[in-house]
Tab-separated table of C-alpha atoms in Angstrom:
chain	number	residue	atom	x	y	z
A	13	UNK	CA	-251.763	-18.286	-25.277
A	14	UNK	CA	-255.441	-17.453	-25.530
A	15	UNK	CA	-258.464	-18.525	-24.055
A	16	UNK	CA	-257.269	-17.750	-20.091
A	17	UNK	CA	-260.789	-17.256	-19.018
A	18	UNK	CA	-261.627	-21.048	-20.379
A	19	UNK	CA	-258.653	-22.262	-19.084
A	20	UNK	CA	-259.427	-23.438	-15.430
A	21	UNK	CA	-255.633	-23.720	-14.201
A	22	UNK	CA	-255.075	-20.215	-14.911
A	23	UNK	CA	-258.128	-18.953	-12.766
A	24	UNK	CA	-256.667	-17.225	-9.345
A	25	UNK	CA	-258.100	-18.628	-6.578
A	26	UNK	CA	-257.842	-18.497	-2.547
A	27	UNK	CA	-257.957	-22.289	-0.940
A	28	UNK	CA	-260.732	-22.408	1.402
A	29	UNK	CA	-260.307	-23.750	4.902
A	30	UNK	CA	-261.984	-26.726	4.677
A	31	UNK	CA	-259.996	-28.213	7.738
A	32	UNK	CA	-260.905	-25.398	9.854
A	33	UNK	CA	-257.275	-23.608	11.303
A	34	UNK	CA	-256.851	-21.723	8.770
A	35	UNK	CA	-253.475	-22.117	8.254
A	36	UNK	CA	-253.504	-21.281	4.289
A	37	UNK	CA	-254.718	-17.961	4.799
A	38	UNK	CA	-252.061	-17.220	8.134
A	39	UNK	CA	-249.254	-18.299	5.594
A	40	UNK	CA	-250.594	-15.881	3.087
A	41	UNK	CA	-250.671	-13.481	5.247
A	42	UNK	CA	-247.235	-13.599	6.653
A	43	UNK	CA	-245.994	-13.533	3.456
A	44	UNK	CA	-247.529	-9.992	2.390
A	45	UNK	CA	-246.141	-8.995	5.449
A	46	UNK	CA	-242.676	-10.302	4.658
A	47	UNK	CA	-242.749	-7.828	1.759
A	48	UNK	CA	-243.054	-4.795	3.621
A	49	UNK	CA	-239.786	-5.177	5.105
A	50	UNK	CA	-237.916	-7.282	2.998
A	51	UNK	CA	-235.514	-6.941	0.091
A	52	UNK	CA	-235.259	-9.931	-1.418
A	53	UNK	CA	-233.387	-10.424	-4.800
A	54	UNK	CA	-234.850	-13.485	-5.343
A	55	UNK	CA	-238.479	-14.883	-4.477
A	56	UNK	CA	-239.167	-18.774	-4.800
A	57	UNK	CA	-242.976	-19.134	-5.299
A	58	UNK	CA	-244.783	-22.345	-5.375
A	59	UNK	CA	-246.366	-25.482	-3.475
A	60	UNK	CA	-244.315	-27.915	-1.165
A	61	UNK	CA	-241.734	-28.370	-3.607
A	62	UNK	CA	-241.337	-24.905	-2.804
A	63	UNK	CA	-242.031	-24.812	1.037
A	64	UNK	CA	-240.065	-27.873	2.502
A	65	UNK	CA	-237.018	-26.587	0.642
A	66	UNK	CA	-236.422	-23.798	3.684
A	67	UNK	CA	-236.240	-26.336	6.356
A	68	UNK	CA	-233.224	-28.221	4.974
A	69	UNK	CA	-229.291	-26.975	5.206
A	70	UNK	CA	-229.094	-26.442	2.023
A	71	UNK	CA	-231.543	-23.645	1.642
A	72	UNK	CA	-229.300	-21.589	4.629
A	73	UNK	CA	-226.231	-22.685	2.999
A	74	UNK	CA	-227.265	-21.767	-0.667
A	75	UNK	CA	-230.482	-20.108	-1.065
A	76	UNK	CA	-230.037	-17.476	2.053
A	77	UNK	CA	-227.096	-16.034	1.262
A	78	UNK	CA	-228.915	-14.901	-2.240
A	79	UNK	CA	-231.449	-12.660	0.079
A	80	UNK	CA	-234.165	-14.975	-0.898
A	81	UNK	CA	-237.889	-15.261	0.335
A	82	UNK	CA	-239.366	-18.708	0.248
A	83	UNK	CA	-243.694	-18.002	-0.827
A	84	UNK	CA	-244.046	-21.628	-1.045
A	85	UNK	CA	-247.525	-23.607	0.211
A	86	UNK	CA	-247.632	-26.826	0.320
A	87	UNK	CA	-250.596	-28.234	-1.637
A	88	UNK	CA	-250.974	-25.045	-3.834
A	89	UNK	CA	-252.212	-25.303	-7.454
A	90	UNK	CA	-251.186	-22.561	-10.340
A	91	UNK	CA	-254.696	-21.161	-9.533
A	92	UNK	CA	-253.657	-20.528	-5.244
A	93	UNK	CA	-250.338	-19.505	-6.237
A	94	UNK	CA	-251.690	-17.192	-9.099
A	95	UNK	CA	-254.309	-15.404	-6.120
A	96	UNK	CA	-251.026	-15.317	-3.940
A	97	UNK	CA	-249.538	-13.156	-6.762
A	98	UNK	CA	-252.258	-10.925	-7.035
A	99	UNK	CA	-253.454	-10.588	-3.763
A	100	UNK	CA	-249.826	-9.068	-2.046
A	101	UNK	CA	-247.441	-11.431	-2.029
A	102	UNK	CA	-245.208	-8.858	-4.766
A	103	UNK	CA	-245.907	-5.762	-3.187
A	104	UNK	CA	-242.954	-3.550	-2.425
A	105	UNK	CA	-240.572	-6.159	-3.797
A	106	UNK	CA	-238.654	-6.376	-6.851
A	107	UNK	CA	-236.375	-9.075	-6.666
A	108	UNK	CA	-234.106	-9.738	-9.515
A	109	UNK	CA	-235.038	-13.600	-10.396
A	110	UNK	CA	-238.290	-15.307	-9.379
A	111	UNK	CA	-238.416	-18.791	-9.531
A	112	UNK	CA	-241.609	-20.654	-10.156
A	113	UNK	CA	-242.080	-24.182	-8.839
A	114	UNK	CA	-245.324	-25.162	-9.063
A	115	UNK	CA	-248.092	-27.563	-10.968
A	116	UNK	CA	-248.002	-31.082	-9.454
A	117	UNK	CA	-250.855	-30.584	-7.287
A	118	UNK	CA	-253.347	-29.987	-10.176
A	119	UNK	CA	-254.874	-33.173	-10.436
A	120	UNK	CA	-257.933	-32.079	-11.433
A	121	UNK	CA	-256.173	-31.029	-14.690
A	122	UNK	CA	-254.749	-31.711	-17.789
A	123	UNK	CA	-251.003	-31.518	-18.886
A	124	UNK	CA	-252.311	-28.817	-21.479
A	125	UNK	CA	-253.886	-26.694	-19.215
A	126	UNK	CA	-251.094	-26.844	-16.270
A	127	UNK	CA	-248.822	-25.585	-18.454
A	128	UNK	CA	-251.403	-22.635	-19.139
A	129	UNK	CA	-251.099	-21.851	-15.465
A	130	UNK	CA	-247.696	-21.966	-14.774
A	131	UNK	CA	-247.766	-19.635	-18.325
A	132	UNK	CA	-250.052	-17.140	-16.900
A	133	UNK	CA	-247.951	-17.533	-13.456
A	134	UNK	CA	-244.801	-16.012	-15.495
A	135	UNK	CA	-246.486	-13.932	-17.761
A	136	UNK	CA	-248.150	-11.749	-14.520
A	137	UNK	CA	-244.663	-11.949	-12.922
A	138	UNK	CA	-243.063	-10.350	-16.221
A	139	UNK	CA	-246.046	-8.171	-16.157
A	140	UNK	CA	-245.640	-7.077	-12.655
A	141	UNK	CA	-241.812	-6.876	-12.570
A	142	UNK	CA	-240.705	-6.297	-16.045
A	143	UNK	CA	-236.906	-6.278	-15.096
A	144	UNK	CA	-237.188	-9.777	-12.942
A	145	UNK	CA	-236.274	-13.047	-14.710
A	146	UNK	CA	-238.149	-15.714	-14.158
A	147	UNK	CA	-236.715	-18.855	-13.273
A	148	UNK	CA	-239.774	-21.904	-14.155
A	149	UNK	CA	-238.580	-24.875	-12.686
A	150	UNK	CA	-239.747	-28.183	-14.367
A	151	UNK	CA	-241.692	-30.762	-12.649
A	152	UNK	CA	-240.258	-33.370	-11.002
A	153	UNK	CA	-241.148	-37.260	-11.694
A	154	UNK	CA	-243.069	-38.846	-9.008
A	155	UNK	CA	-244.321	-41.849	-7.681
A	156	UNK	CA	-242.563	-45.014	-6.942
A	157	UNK	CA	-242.952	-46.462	-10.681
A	158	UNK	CA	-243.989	-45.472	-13.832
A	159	UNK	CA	-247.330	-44.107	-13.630
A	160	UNK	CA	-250.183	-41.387	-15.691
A	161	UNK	CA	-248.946	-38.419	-12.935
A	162	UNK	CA	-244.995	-38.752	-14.495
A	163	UNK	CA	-246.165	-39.129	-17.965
A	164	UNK	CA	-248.679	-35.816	-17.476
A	165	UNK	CA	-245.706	-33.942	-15.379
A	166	UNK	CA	-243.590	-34.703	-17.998
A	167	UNK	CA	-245.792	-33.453	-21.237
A	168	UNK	CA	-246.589	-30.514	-18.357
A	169	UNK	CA	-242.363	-29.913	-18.587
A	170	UNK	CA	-242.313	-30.482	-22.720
A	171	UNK	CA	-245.369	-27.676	-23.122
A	172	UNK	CA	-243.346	-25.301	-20.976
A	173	UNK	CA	-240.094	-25.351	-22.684
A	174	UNK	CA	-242.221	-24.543	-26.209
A	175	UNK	CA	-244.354	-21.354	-24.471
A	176	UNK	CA	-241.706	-20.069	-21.796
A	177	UNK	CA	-239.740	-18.727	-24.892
A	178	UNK	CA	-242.198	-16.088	-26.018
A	179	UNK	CA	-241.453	-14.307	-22.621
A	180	UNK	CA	-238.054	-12.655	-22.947
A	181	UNK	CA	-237.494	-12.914	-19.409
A	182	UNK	CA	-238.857	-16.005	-18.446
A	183	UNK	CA	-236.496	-19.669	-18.770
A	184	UNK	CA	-237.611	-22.882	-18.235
A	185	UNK	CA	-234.714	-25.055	-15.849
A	186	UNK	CA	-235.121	-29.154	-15.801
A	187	UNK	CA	-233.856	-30.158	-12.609
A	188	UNK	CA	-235.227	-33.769	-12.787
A	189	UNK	CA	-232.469	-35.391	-14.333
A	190	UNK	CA	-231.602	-38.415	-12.563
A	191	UNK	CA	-234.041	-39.406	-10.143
A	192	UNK	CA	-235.528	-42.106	-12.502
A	193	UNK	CA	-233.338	-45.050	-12.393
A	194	UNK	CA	-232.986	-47.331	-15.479
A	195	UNK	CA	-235.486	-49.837	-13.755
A	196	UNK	CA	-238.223	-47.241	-13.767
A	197	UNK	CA	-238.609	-46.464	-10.011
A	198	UNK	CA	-237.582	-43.685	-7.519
A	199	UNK	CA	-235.800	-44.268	-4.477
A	200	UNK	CA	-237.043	-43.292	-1.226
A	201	UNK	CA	-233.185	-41.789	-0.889
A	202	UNK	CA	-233.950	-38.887	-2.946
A	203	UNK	CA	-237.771	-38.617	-2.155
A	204	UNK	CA	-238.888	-39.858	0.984
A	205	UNK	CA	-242.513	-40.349	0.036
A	206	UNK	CA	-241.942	-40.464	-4.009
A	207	UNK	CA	-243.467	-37.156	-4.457
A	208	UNK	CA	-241.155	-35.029	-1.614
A	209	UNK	CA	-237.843	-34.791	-1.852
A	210	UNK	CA	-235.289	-35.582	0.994
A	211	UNK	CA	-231.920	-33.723	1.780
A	212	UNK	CA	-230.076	-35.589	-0.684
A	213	UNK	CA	-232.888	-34.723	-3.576
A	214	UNK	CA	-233.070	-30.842	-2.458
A	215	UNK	CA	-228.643	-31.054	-2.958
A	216	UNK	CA	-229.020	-32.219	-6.167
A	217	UNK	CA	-231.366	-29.895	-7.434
A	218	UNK	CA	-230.165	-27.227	-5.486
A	219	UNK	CA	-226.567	-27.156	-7.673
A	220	UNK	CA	-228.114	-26.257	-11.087
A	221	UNK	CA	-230.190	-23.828	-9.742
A	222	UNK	CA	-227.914	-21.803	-7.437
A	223	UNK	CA	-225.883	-22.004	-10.366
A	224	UNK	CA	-228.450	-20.447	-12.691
A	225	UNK	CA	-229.661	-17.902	-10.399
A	226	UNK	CA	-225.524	-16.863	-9.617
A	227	UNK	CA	-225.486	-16.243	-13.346
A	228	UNK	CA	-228.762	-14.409	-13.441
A	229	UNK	CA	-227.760	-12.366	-10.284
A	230	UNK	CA	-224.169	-11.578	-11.854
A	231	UNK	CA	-225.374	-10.486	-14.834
A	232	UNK	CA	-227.857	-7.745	-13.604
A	233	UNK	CA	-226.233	-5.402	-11.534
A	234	UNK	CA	-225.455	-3.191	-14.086
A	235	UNK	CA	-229.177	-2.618	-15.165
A	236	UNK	CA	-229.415	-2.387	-11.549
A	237	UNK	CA	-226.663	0.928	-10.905
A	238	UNK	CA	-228.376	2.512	-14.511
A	239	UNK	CA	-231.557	2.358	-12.825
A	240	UNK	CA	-230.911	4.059	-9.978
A	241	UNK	CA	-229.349	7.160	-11.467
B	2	UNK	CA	-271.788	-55.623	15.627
B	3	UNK	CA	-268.365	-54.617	17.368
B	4	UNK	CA	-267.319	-51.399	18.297
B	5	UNK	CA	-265.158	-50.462	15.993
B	6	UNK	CA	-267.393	-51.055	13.803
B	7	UNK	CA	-269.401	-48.431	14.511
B	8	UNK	CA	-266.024	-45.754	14.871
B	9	UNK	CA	-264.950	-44.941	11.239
B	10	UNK	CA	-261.358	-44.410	12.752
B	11	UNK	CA	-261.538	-47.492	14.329
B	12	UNK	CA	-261.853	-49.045	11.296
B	13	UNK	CA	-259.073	-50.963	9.397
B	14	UNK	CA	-259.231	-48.663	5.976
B	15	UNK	CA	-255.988	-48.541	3.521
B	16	UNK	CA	-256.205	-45.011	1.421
B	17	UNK	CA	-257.519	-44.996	-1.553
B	18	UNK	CA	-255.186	-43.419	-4.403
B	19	UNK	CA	-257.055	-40.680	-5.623
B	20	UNK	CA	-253.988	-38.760	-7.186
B	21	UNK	CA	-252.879	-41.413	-9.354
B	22	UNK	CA	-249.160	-42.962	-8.469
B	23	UNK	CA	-250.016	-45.158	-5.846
B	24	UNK	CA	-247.647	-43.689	-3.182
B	25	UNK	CA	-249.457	-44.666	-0.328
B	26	UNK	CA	-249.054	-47.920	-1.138
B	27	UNK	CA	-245.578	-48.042	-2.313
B	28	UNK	CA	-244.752	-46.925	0.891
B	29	UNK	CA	-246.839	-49.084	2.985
B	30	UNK	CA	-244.945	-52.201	0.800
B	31	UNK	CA	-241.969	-50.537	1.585
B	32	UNK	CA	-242.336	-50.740	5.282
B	33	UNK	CA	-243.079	-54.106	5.210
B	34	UNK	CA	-240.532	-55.365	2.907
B	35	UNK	CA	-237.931	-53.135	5.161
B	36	UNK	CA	-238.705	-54.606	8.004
B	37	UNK	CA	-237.818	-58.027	7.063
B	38	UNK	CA	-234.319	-57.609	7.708
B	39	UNK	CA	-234.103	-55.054	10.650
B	40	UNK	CA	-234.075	-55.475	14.202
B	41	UNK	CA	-235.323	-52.262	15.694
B	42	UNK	CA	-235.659	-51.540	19.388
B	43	UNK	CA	-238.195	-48.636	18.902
B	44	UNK	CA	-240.735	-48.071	16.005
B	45	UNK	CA	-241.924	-44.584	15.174
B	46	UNK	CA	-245.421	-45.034	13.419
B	47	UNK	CA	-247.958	-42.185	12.436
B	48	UNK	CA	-248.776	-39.587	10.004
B	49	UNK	CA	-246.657	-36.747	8.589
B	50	UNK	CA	-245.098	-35.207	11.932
B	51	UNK	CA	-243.701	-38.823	12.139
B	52	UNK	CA	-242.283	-39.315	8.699
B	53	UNK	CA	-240.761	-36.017	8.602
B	54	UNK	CA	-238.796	-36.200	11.732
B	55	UNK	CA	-236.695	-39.277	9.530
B	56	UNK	CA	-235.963	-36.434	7.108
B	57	UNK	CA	-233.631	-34.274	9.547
B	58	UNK	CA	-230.554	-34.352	11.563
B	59	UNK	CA	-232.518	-34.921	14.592
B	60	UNK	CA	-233.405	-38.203	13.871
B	61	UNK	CA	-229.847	-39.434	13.380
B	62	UNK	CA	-228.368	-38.016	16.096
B	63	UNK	CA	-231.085	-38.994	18.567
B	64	UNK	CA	-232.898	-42.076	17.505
B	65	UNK	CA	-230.909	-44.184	14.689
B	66	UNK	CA	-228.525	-45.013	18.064
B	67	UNK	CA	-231.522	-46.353	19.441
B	68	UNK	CA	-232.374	-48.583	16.561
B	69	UNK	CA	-235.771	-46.675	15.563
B	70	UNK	CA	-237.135	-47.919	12.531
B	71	UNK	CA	-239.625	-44.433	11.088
B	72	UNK	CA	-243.156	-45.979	9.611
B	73	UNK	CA	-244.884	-42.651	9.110
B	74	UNK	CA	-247.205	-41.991	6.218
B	75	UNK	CA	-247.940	-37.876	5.523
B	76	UNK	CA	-251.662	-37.693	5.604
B	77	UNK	CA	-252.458	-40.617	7.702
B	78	UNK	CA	-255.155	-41.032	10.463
B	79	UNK	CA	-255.801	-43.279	12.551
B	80	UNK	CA	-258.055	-46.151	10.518
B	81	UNK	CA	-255.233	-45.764	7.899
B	82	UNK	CA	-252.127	-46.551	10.684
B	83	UNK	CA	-254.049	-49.320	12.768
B	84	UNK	CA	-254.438	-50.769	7.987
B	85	UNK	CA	-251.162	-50.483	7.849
B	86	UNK	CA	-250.195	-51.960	11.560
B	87	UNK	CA	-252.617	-54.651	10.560
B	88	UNK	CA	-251.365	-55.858	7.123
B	89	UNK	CA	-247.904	-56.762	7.665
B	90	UNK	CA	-245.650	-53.748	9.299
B	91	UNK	CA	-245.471	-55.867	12.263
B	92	UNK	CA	-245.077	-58.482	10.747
B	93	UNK	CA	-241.494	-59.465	11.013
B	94	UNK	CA	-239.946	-57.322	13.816
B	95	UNK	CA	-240.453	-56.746	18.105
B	96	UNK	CA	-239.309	-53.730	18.882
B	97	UNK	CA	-239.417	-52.866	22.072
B	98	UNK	CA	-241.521	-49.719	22.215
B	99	UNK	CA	-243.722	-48.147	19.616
B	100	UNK	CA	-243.939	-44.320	19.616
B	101	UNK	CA	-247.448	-44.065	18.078
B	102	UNK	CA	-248.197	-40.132	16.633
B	103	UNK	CA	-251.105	-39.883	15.050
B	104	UNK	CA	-255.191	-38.220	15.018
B	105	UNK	CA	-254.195	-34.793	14.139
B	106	UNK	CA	-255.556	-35.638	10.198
B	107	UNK	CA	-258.983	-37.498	11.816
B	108	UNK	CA	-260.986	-34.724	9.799
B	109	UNK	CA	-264.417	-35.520	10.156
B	110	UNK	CA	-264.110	-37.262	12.996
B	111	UNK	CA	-264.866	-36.582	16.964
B	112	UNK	CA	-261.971	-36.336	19.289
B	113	UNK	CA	-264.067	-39.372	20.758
B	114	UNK	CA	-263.793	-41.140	18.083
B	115	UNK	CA	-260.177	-40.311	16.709
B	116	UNK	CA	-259.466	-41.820	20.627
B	117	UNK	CA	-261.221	-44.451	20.093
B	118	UNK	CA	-258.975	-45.093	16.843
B	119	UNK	CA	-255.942	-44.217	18.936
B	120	UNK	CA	-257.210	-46.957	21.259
B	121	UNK	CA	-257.732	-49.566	19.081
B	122	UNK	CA	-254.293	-49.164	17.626
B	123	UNK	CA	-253.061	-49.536	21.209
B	124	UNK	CA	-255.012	-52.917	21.211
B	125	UNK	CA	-253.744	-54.137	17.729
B	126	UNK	CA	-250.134	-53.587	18.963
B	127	UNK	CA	-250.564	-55.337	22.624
B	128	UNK	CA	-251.720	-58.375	20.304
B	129	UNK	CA	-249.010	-58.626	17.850
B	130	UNK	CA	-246.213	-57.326	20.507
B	131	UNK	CA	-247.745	-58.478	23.556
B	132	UNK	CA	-244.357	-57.125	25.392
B	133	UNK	CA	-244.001	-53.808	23.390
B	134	UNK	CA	-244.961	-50.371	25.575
B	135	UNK	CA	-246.674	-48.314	23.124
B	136	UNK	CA	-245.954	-44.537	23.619
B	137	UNK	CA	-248.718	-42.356	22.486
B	138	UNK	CA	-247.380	-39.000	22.027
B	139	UNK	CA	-249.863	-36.256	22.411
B	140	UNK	CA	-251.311	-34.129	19.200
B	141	UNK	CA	-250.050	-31.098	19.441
B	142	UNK	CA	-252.172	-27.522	19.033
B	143	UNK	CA	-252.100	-26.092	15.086
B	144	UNK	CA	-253.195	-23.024	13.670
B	145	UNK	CA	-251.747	-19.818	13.697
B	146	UNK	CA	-254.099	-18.908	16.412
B	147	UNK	CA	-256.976	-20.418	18.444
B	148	UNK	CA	-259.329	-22.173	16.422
B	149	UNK	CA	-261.696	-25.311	16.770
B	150	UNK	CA	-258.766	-27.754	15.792
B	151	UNK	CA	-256.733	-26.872	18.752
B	152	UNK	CA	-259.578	-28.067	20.793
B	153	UNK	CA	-259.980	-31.171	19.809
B	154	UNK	CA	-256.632	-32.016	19.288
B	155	UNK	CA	-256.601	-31.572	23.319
B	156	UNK	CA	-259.776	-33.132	23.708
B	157	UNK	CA	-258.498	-36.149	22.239
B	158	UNK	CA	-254.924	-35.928	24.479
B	159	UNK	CA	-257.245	-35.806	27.573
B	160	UNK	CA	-259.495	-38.145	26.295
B	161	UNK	CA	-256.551	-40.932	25.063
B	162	UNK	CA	-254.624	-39.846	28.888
B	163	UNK	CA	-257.901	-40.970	30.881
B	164	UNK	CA	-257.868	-44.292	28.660
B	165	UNK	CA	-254.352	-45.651	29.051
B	166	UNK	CA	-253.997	-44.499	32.696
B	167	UNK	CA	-255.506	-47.653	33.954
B	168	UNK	CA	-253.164	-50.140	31.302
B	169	UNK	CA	-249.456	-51.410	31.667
B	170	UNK	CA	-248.764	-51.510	28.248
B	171	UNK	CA	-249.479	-47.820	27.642
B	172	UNK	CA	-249.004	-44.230	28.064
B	173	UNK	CA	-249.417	-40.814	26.702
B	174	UNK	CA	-246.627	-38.207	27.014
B	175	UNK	CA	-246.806	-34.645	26.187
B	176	UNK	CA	-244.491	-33.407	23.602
B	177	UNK	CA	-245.483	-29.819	23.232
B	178	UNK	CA	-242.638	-27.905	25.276
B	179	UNK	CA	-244.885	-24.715	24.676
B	180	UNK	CA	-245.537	-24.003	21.339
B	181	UNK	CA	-248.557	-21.456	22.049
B	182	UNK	CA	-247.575	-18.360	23.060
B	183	UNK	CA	-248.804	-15.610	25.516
B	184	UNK	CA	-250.893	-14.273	22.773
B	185	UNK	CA	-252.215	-17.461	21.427
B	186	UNK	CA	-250.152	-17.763	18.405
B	187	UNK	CA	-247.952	-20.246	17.231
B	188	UNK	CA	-244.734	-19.411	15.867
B	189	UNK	CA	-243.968	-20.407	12.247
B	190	UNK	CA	-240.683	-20.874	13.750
B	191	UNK	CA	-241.408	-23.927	15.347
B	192	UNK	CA	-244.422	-25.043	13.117
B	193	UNK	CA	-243.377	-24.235	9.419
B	194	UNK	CA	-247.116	-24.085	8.151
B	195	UNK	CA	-248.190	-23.954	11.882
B	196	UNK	CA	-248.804	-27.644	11.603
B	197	UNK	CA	-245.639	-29.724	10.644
B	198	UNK	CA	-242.690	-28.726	12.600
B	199	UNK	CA	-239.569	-27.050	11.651
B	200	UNK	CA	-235.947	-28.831	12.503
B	201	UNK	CA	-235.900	-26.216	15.607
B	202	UNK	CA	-239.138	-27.467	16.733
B	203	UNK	CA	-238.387	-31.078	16.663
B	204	UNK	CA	-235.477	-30.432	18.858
B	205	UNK	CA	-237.485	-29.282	21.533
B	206	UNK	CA	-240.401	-32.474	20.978
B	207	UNK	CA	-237.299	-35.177	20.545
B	208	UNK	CA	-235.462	-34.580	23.419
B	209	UNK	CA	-238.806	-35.462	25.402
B	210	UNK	CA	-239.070	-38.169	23.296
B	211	UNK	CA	-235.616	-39.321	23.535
B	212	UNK	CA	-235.278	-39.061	27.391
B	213	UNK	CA	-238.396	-41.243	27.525
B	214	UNK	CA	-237.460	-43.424	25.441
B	215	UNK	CA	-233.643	-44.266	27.020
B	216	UNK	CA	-235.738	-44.699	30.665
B	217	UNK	CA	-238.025	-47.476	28.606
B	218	UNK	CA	-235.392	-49.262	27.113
B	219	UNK	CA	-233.206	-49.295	30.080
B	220	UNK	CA	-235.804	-50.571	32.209
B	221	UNK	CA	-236.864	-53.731	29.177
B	222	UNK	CA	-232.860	-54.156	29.228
């Protein structure tokens, strides 16, 4: 993937506080902070998507008991999640999976180069922690009916699944698969708002991926043990 | 030239659908297609602190027995509500109280003017519902720690308290069981992103809002 520089979704960059609490910055900072003492084995990074996931059940009942740490801010682009990255937010950890959720809020955009972002998202987490897998989850239909955002989160989802390959370590995970019905729209059952999702959206993403990340975390602790002697 | 005129949040103003998928909208269609068939004793309108209280446990356990009907648009301030109120969410139903939450997204605005927005929502609901009690609840403080946002979210409480306490059809009631600490700091604890509130933090808020609301409704019968 060349041209990073040019590519505007793949620039790191810190949200400013236009609103004028803050609040951004505080949840950066508790984050960094969260990595001094924590061990987690797997980190979820990303916007909303991300963020509202911790204040269901199923996050305690599925996502705790991994020894995860949930980085996610809602409204975040690739760009605020990439300055996360870089700016603490994987110091002193080295969690075995990483799972990326993030690219929805780019509007300002194209499919091409949100898919650059999310790229360069993976490619400094394989960078950063070579033996982590990362986890890329796809992005998620939205809006009520058919409309430019699904079609450009959807050639956002085909891009990925082409690049995500050339990283050994890095997987791409669709976990949109049903929340279209066959008359086009979303109901408000499994995203409140079309865009966020309720309980019942978070459980049925939630399977496949707990699944996945089981797999992932039963697989490595071998490489973990040879490392350590 | 009227008043409201004159008070951007005052003024009737649907959002404008910037991103693309026409949520805001959809939703606001929703509402008023859902509320053809419902009877609710209570309606719960506002911005995001409003429509995510529908998404936990709390809101079944405390206010789906009360026949609450949740109208809350993430986002919204107050010109956008008193849009909505006024183009067809009130349409078909008379609940008995409306538990109005919104002013903390007035960006831009004075806490003058967001209570001035506050108000004329008040207004619009006395003359659709003329019987309704509208419960303002009060904005609470956000930020991680003391900042210019806290201050006029309290500015607008004490400004919105001053203005109902002389109506019938209309109070304020504090929500915030205490969510600033010693040091000034807010707990993400109870406020997530130290704005929207956790499921622990709308326990504490709801069972003010709950007790409140029983002593209405028992008293309208």
């Amino acid at each position: 993937m060349s041209g990073d520089e040019m590519n505007p979704a793949a620039v790191a960059q810190a949200v400013v506080d236009v609103q004028g609490d803050d609040r951004w910055m505080s949840q950066h900072t508790r984050f960094v902070l969260e990595c001094k003492d924590a061990e987690p084995e797997v980190l979820f990074i990303g916007d909303s998507m991300v963020q509202l996931m911790q204040q269901y059940e199923v996050w305690r009942e599925l996502f705790s008991p991994l020894h995860a740490l949930n980085f996610g801010i809602g409204g975040d682009t690739t760009c605020n999640v990439l300055w996360r990255l870089q700016n603490g937010e994987l110091d002193n950890i080295w969690p075995k999976v990483a799972v990326v959720w993030v690219g929805t809020n780019n509007y300002e955009h194209s499919a091409e180069q949100v898919a650059g972002g999310i790229f360069a998202i993976a490619q400094l987490l394989t960078s950063r922690l070579p033996k982590t897998k990362v986890v890329v989850l796809g992005l998620l239909a939205r809006g009520e009916r058919p409309n430019p955002l699904r079609e450009k989160n959807a050639a956002v989802n085909g891009l990925l699944r082409s690049l995500l390959p050339q990283l050994g370590q890095a997987q791409f995970l669709d976990v949109g698969e049903g929340f279209v019905h066959s008359d086009g729209t979303i109901s408000t059952r499994d995203m409140f708002d079309f865009l966020h999702l309720t309980s019942a959206g978070y459980r049925a993403i939630a399977k496949p991926l707990s699944d996945l990340l089981l797999q992932i975390l039963e697989e490595t602790p071998e490489e973990r043990r040879a490392s350590l002697v | 030239m009227s008043a409201e005129d004159s008070n951007p949040a005052a003024t009737p103003t649907p959002c404008v659908d910037t991103q693309g998928d026409g949520r805001w909208m959809s939703l606001h269609n929703h509402f008023v297609s859902n509320s053809k068939d419902k009877e609710p004793d209570v309606l719960f309108v506002g911005d995001s602190l409003v429509q995510l209280l529908h998404q936990f446990e709390v809101w079944r356990e405390l206010f789906s027995p009360l026949h609450a009907l949740n109208f809350g648009v993430g986002g919204d301030a107050t010109q956008h509500v008193l849009w909505r109120l006024s183009n067809g969410e009130l349409a078909h139903i008379s609940p008995k109280v409306v538990v109005l939450w919104v002013g903390t997204n007035n960006h831009g605005h004075t806490a003058e003017q967001t209570c001035g927005g506050i108000m004329a929502i008040v207004q619009l609901i006395k003359d659709k519902l003329p019987n309704a009690q509208t419960v303002i609840l009060g904005l609470l403080p956000r930020g991680k720690m003391p900042n210019p946002l806290r201050d006029r979210n309290a500015r607008v409480n004490k400004l919105v308290q001053e203005a109902v306490s002389s109506l019938p059809h209309a109070s304020l009631l504090n929500v915030d069981p205490g969510f600033v600490h010693s040091d000034g700091s807010i707990s993400h604890q109870d406020l997530y992103d130290y704005l929207h509130l956790t499921p622990q933090g709308y326990q504490a808020v709801c069972q003010t809002i709950h007790t409140h609301l029983k002593g209405l409704l028992e008293k309208t019968g």
